[in-house]
Short mmCIF file of C-alpha atoms in Angstrom, two decimals:
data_model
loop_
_atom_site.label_atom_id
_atom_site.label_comp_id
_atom_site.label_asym_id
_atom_site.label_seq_id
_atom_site.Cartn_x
_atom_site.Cartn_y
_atom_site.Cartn_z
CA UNK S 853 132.57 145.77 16.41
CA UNK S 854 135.13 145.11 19.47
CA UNK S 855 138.13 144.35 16.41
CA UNK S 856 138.34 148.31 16.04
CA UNK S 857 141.56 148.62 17.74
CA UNK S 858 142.97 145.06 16.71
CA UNK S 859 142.25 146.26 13.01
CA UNK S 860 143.61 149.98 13.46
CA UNK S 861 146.38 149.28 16.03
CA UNK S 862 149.28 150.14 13.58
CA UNK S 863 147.45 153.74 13.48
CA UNK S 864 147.45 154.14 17.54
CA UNK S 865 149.79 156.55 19.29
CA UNK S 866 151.25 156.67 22.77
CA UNK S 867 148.60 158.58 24.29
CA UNK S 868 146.09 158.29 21.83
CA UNK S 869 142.47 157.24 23.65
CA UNK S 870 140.08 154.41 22.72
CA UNK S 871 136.55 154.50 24.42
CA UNK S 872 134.83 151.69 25.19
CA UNK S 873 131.11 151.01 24.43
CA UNK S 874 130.08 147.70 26.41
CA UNK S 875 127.42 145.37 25.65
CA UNK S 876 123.69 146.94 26.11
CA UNK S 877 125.08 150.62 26.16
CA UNK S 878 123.86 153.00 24.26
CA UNK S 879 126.45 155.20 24.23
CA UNK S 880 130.54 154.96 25.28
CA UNK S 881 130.79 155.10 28.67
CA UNK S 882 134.35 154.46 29.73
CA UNK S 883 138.22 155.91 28.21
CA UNK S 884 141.69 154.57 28.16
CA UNK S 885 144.72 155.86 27.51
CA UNK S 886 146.97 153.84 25.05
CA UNK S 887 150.88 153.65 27.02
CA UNK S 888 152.49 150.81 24.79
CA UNK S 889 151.96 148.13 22.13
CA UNK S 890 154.56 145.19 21.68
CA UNK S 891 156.74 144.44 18.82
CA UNK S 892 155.05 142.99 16.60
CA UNK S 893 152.09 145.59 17.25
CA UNK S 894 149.70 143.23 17.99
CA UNK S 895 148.95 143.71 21.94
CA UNK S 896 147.98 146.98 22.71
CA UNK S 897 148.77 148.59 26.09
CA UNK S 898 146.70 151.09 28.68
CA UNK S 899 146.59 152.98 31.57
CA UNK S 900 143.19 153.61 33.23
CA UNK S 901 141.04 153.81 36.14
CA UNK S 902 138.27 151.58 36.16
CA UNK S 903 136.63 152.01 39.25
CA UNK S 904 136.98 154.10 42.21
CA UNK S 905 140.45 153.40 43.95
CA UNK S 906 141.13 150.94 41.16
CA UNK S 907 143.32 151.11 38.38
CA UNK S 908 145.36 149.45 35.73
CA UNK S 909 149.06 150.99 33.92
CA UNK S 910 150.29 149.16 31.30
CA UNK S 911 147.70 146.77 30.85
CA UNK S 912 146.76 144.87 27.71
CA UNK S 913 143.82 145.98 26.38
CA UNK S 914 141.87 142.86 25.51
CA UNK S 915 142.75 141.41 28.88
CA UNK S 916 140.71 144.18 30.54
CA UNK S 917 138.33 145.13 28.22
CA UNK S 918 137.52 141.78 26.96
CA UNK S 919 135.49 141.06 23.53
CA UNK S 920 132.60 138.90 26.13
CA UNK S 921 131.84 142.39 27.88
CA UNK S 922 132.42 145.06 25.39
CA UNK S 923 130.57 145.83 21.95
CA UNK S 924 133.24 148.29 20.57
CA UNK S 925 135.91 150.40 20.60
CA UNK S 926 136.56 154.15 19.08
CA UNK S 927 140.08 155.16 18.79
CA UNK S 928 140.40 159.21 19.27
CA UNK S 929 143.41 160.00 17.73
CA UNK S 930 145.11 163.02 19.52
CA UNK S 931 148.19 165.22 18.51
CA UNK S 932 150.25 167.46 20.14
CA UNK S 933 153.13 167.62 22.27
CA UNK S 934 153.07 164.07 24.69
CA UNK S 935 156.86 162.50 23.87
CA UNK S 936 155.86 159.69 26.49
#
């Protein structure tokens, strides 16, 4: 369900992505990039665009993406060379 990235977030990367499946989608329709996560490691931070001429940096994750609107998360772990 939606606690994907809560569970995993000690696993996430700066610029690691997490789709987004909302409620009554069949498939994942929307992407974020991960920019940050606090401290402790519990708030998870993103950069996106969400709509045309709209976007969030730095955001926290649940506070755009909330659990009400969103049925789960996929993290796609990426390597390479991003340093941030």
């Amino acid at each position: 369900g939606s606690e994907m990235c809560i569970r995993d977030r000690f696993f996430l990367s700066i610029g690691d992505l997490i789709q987004i499946k909302y409620n009554g989608a069949s498939n994942y329709g929307h992407s974020t990039i991960v920019t940050g996560k606090n401290l402790s490691q519990t708030t998870i931070l993103i950069t996106s665009r969400t709509s045309q001429n709209s976007y969030n940096k730095s955001a926290v994750l649940t506070e755009v993406y909330s659990s009400n609107a969103v049925k789960s998360y996929r993290l796609v772990d990426l390597e390479g060379n991003y340093t941030g």
